[in-house]
Each structure stands twice: as C-alpha cells, then as structure tokens.
PDB file of C-alpha atoms and ligand atoms in Angstrom:
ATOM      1  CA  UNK A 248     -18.569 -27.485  12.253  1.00  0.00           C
ATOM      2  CA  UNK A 249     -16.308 -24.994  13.605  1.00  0.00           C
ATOM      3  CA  UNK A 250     -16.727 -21.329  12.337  1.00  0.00           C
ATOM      4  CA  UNK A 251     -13.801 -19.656  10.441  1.00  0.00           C
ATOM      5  CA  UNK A 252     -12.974 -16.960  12.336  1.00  0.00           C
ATOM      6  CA  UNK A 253     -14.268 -13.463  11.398  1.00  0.00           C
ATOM      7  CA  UNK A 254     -11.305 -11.648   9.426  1.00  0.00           C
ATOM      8  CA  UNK A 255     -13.111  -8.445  10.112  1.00  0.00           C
ATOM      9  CA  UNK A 256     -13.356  -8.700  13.612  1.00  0.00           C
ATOM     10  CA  UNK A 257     -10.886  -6.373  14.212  1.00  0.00           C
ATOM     11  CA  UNK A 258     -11.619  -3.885  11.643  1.00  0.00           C
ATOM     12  CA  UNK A 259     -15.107  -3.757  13.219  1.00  0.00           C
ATOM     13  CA  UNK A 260     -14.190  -4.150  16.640  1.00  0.00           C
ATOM     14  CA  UNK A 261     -12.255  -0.755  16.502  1.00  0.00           C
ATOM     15  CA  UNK A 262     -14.579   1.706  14.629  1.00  0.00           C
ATOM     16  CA  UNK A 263     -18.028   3.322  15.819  1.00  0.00           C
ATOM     17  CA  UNK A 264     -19.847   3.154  12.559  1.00  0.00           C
ATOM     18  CA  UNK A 265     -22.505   5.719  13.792  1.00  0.00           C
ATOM     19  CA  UNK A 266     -19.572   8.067  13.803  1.00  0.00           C
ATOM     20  CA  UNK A 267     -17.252   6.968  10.799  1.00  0.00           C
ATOM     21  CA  UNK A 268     -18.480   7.034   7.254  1.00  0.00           C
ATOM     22  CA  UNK A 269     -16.164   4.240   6.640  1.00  0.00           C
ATOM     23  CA  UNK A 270     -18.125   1.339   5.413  1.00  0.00           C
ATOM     24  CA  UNK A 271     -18.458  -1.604   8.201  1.00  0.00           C
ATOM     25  CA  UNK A 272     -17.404  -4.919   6.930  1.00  0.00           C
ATOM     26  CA  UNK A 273     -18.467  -8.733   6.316  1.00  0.00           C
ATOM     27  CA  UNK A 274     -15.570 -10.566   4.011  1.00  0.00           C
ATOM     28  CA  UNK A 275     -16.574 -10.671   0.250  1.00  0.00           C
ATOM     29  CA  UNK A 276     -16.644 -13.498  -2.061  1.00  0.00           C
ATOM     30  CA  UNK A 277     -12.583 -14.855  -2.803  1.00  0.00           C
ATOM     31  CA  UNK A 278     -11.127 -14.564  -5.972  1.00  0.00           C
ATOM     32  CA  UNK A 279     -10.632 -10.936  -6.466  1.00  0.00           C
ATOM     33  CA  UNK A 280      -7.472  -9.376  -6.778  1.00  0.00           C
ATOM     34  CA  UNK A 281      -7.524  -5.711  -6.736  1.00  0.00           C
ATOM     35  CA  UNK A 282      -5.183  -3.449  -5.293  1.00  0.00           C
ATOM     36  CA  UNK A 283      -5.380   0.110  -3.826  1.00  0.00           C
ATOM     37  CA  UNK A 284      -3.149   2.878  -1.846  1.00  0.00           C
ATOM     38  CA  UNK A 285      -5.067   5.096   0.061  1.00  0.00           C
ATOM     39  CA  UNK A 286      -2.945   8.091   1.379  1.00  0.00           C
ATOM     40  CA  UNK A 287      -4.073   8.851   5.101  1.00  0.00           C
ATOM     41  CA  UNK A 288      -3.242  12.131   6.761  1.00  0.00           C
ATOM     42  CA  UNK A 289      -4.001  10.875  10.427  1.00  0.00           C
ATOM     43  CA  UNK A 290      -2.034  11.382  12.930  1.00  0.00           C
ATOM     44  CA  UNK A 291       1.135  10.887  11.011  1.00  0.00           C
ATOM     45  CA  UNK A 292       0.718  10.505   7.681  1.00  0.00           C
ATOM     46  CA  UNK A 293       0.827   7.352   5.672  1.00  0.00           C
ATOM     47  CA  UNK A 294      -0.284   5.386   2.701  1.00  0.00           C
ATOM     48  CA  UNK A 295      -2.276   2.276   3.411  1.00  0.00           C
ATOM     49  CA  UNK A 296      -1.111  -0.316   0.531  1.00  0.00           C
ATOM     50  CA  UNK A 297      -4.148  -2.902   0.086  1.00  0.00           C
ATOM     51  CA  UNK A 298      -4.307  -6.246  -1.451  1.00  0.00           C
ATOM     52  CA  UNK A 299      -7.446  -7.813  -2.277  1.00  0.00           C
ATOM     53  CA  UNK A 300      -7.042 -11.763  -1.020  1.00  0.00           C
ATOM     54  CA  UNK A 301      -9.655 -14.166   0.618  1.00  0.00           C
ATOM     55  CA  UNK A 302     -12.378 -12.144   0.513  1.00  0.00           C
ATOM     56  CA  UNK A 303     -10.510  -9.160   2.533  1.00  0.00           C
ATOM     57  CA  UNK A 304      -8.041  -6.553   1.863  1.00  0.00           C
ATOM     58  CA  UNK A 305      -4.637  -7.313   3.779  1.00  0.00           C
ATOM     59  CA  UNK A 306      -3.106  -4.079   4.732  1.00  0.00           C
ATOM     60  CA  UNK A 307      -0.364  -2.120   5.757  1.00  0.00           C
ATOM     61  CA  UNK A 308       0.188   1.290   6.048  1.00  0.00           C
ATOM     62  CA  UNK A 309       3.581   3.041   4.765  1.00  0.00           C
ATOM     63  CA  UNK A 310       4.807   5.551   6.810  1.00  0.00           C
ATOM     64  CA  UNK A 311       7.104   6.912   4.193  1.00  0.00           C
ATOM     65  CA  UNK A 312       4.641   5.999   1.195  1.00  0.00           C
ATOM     66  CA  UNK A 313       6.289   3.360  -0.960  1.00  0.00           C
ATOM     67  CA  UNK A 314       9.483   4.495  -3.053  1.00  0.00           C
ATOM     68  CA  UNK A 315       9.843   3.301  -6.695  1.00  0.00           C
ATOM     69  CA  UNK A 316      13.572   3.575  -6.354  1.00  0.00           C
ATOM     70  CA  UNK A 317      14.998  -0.119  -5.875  1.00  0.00           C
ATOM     71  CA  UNK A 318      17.549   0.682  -2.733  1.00  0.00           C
ATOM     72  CA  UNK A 319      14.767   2.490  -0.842  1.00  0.00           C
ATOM     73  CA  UNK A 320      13.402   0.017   1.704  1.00  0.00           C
ATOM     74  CA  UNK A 321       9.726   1.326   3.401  1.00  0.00           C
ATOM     75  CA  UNK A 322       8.433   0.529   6.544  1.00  0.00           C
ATOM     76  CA  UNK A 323       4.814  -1.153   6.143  1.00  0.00           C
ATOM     77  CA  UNK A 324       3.650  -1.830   9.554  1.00  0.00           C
ATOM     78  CA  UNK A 325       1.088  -4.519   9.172  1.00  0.00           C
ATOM     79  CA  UNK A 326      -2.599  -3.579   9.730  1.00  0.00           C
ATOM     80  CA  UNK A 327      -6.182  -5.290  10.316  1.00  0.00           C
ATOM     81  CA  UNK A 328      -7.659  -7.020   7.340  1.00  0.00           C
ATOM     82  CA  UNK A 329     -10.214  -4.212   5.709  1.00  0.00           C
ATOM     83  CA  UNK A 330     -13.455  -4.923   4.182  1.00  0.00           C
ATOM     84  CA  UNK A 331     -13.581  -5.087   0.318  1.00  0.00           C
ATOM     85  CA  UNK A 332     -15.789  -2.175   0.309  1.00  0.00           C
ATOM     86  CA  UNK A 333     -13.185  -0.141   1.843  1.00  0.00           C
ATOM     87  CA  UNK A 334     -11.309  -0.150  -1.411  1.00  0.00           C
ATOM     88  CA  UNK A 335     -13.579   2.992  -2.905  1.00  0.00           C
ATOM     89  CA  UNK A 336     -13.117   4.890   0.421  1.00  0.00           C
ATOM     90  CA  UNK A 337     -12.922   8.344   0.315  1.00  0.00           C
ATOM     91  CA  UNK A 338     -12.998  11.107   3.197  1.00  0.00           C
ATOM     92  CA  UNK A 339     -12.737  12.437   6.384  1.00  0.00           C
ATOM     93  CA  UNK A 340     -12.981  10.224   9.850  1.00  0.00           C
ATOM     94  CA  UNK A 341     -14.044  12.335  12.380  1.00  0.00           C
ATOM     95  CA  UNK A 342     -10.303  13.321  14.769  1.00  0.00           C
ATOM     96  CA  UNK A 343     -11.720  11.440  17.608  1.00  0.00           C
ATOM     97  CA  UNK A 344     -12.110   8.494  16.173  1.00  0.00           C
ATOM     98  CA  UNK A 345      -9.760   5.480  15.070  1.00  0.00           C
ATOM     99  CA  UNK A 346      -7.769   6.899  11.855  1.00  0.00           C
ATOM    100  CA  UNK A 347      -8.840  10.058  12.391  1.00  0.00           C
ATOM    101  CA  UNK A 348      -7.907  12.297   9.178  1.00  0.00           C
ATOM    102  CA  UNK A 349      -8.971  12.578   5.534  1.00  0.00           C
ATOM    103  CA  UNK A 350      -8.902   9.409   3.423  1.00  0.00           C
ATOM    104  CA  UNK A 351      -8.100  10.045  -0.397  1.00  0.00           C
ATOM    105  CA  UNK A 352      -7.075   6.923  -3.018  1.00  0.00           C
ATOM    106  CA  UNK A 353      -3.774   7.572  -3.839  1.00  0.00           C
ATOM    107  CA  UNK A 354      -3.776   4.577  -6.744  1.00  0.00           C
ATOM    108  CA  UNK A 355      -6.033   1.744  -7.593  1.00  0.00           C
ATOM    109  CA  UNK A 356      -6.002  -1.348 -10.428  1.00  0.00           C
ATOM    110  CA  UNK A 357      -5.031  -5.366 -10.133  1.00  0.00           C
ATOM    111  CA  UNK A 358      -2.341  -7.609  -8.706  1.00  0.00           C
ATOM    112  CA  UNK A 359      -0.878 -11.058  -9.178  1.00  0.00           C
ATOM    113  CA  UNK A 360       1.656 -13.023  -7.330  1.00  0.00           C
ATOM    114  CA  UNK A 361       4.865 -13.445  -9.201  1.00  0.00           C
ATOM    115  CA  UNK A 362       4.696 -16.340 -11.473  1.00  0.00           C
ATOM    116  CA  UNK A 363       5.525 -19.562  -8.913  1.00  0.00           C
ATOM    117  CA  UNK A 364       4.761 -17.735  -6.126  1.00  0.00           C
ATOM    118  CA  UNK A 365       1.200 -17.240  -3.929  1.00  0.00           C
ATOM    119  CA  UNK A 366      -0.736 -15.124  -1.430  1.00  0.00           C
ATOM    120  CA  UNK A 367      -0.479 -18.232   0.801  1.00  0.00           C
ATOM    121  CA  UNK A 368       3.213 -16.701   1.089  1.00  0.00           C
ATOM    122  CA  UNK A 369       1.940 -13.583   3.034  1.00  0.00           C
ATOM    123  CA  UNK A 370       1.811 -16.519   6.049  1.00  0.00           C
ATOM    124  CA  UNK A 371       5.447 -16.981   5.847  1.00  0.00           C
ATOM    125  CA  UNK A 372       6.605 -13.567   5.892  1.00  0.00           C
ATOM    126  CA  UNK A 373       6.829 -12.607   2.496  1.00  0.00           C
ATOM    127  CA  UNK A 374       4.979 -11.851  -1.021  1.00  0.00           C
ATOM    128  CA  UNK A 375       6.789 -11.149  -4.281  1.00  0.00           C
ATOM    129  CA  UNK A 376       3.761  -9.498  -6.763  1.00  0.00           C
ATOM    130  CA  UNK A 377       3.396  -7.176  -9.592  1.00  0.00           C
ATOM    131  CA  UNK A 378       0.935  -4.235  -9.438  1.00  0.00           C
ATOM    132  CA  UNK A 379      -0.988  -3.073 -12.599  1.00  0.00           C
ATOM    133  CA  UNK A 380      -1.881   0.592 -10.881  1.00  0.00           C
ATOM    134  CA  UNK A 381      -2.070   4.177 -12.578  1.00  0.00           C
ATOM    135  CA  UNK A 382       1.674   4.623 -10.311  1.00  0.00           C
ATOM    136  CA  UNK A 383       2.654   1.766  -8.962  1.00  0.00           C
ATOM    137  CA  UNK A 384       4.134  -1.065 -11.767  1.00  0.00           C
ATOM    138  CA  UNK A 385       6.146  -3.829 -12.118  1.00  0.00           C
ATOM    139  CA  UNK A 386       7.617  -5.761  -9.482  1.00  0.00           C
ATOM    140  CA  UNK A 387       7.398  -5.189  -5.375  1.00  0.00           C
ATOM    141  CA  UNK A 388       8.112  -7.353  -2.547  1.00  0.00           C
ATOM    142  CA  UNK A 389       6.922  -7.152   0.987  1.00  0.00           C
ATOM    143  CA  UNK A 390       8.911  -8.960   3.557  1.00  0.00           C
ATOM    144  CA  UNK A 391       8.020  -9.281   7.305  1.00  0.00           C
ATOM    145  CA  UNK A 392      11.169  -8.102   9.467  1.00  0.00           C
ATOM    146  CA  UNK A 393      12.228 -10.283  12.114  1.00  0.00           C
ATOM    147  CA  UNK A 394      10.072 -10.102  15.083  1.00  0.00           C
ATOM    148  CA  UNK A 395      10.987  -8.576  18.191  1.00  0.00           C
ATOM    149  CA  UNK A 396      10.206  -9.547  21.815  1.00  0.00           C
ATOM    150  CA  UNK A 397       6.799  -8.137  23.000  1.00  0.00           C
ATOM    151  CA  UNK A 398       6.470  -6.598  19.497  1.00  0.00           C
ATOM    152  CA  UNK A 399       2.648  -5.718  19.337  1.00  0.00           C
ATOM    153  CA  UNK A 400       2.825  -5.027  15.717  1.00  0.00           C
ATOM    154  CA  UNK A 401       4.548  -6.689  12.130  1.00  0.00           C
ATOM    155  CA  UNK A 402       6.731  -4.795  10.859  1.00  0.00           C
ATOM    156  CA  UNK A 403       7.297  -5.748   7.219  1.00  0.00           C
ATOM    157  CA  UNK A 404       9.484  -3.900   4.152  1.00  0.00           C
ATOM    158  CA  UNK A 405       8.180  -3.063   1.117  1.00  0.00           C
ATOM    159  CA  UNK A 406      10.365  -2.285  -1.977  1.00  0.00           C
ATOM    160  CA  UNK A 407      10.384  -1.819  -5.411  1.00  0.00           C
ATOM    161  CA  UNK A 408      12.623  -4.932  -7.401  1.00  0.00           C
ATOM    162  CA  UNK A 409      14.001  -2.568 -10.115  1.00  0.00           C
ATOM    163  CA  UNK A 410      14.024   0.762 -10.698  1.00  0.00           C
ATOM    164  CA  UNK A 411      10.428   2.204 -11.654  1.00  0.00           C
ATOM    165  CA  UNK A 412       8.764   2.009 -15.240  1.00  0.00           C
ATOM    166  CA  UNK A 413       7.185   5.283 -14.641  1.00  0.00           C
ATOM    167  CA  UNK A 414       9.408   7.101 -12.168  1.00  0.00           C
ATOM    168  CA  UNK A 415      13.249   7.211 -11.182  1.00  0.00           C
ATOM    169  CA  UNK A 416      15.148   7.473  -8.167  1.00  0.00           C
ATOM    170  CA  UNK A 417      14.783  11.257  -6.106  1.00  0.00           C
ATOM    171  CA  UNK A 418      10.560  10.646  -7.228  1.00  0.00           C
ATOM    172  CA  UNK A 419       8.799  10.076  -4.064  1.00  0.00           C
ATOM    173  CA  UNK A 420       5.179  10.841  -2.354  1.00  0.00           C
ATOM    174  CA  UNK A 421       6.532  13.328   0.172  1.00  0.00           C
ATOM    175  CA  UNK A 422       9.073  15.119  -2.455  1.00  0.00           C
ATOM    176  CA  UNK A 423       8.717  16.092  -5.712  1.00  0.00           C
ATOM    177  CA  UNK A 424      12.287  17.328  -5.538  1.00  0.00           C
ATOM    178  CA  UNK A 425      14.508  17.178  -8.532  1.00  0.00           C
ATOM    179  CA  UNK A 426      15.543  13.646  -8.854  1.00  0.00           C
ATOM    180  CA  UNK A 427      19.117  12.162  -7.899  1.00  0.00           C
ATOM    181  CA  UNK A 428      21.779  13.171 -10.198  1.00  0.00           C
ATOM    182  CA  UNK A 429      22.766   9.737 -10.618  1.00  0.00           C
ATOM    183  CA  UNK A 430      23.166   8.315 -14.245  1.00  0.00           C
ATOM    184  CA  UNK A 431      23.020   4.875 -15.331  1.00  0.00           C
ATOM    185  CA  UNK A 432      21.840   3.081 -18.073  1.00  0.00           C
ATOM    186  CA  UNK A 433      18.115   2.867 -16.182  1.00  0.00           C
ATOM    187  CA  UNK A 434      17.588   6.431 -16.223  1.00  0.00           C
ATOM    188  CA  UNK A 435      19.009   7.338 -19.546  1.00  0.00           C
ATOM    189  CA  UNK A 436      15.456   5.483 -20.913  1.00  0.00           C
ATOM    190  CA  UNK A 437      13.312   7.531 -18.742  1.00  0.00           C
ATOM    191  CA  UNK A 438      11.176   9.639 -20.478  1.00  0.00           C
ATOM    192  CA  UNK A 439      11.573  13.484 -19.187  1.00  0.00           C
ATOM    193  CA  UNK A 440       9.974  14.933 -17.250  1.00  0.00           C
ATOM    194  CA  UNK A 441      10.873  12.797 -14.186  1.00  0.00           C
ATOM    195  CA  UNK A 442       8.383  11.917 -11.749  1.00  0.00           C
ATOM    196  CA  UNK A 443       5.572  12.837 -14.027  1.00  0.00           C
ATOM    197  CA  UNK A 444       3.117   9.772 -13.074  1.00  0.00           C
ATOM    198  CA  UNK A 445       4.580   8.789  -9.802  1.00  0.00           C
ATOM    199  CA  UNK A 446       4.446  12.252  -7.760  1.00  0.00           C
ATOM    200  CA  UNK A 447       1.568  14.077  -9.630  1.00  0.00           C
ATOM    201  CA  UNK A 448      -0.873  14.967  -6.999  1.00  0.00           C
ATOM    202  CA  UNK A 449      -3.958  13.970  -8.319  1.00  0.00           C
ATOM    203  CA  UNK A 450      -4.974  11.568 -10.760  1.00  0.00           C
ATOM    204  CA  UNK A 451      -8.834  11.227 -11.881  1.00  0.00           C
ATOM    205  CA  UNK A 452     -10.112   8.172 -11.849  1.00  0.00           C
ATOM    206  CA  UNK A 453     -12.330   6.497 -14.496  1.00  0.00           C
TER     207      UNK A 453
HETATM  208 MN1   MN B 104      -4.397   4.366   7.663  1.00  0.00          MN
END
C-alpha cells in the first residue's frame, strides 16, 4: 500500500522545533471544522486565515488582514498546511527563525462550506464558506488567481460576499479610521458605534 503523503512535511521541514515554541505536527483525526486568524507581526505583517480540513489546517496568510467590506479584495498568498495544534498558538518565534515575530489569535470559532458546495473545492481554485467567529461572519470566498509562469507561490483572493454583520465599510485591521461616508440602505442598519467588534484590539477568549 502506498503511503499518503505527509501533509505536514512542509510545515515540519521548515521549523527547528528546539528553537520555536510552535508545536511540531502529525495530521489529526478528519472531521473537524474549526477556523482561526492568527495576526503575525513577522517580517511584514499579516493575518494567517486557517481552516480546519482533513486532519490539517489549510492556510494563507493576508497581507492586508481580511476586509469585511464587500468591494475590498485581499491578497491571501497560500501557505503550508499547519498542524491542528497550531490553532491555540500563541507567542513569539525567535527573529531568526522561519516566521519570526509574535503570534497572537486574532479570531477563532467554526466553518462550513456554503450549502452545495465542499472543501474538495479548495482543489479547484476556489471555496465559498461561512465563518461563525467572534469578527469574522457570514459569507467569504477565497479564489485562487490565475497562475503565473514560474510563480513559486498561490496567490488566492479572499473577500467578504456582502457587506459585514458586525462591521461596515472604512472598518479594517490596520485602521480604525472613521468609516466611509458612504450611505446606503446596508449601513443605515448598522448599529453605532462602527467597527466596534471588527477592529477592537483585543478580544478575550472563553
Ligand atoms: Mn504567518
């Protein structure tokens, strides 16, 4: 029988665990289906949006962090799977090392594919889910960009379907500047103050 090949391989292959506190990995069982955002000040900071599929979380990391205004478009360049275990990750990897920078969950809770649709679609480029986090709600879609020749990473979008439950346009990770001064019918039901859930800094966890 021929052995699956190790999803992890690459997660493991690039960290010294004797020097990392990040947790090495060995895929879990499947069926879970958390979700997490860790925001990473490395090098350039980004949050790392994780879904919980096969056993592994697939990741990406979002240079901008993702926007819960509809007609923002992030870049989420496509990462190694992480281990499950990463998903409760918190702190600082040492500068010289891979990731180097402090680690800190950003938001946390469940996901699902869109009714009809399926984590097998990650394969063909795309995955239209809803998140059940503390920020992040509702519908999202990632979608792979076209590849480029000699492109050593996937570059893939990640957006927001409609505007926000719990934010509005102007709300963003990097800005809690006043929001857009644009009125339509979708911000009229917002509940003042804007931005409240999406940009507050902290959130304690249960
Ligand atoms: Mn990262």
């Amino acid at each position: 029988m021929t052995k699956r090949p190790d999803p992890l391989a690459a997660y493991n292959a690039k960290r010294d665990f004797s020097r990392t506190s990040e947790p090495a990995g060995d895929p879990g069982a499947p069926g879970g289906n958390r979700f997490i955002v860790q925001k990473h000040d490395a090098t350039r900071l980004h949050w790392d949006l994780r879904l919980e599929s096969d056993g592994v979380l697939k990741s990406w990391a979002v240079t901008k962090g993702p926007s819960p205004d509809p007609d923002i478009k992030r870049l989420a360049v496509r990462t190694e799977d992480h281990p499950l275990s990463y998903a409760a990750f918190e702190g600082t990897i040492p500068d010289d090392e891979y990731g180097g920078g402090t680690v800190m969950i950003w938001d946390r809770g469940t996901w699902a594919p869109v009714e009809g649709k399926s984590a097998d679609d990650l394969a063909d480029g795309h995955l239209h889910f809803i998140l059940s986090g503390e920020r992040m709600k509702g519908e999202w879609l990632l979608v792979r960009m076209k590849p480029r020749k000699g492109e050593r990473r996937e570059n893939w979008l990640l957006r927001k379907t409609r505007m926000h439950e719990s934010a509005r346009a102007g709300c963003d990770p990097l800005s809690s500047a006043l929001p857009h001064q644009r009125v339509d019918r979708a911000f009229q039901v917002m509940a003042e103050p804007p931005c409240e859930i999406w940009c507050r800094k902290e959130i304690r966890w249960r």
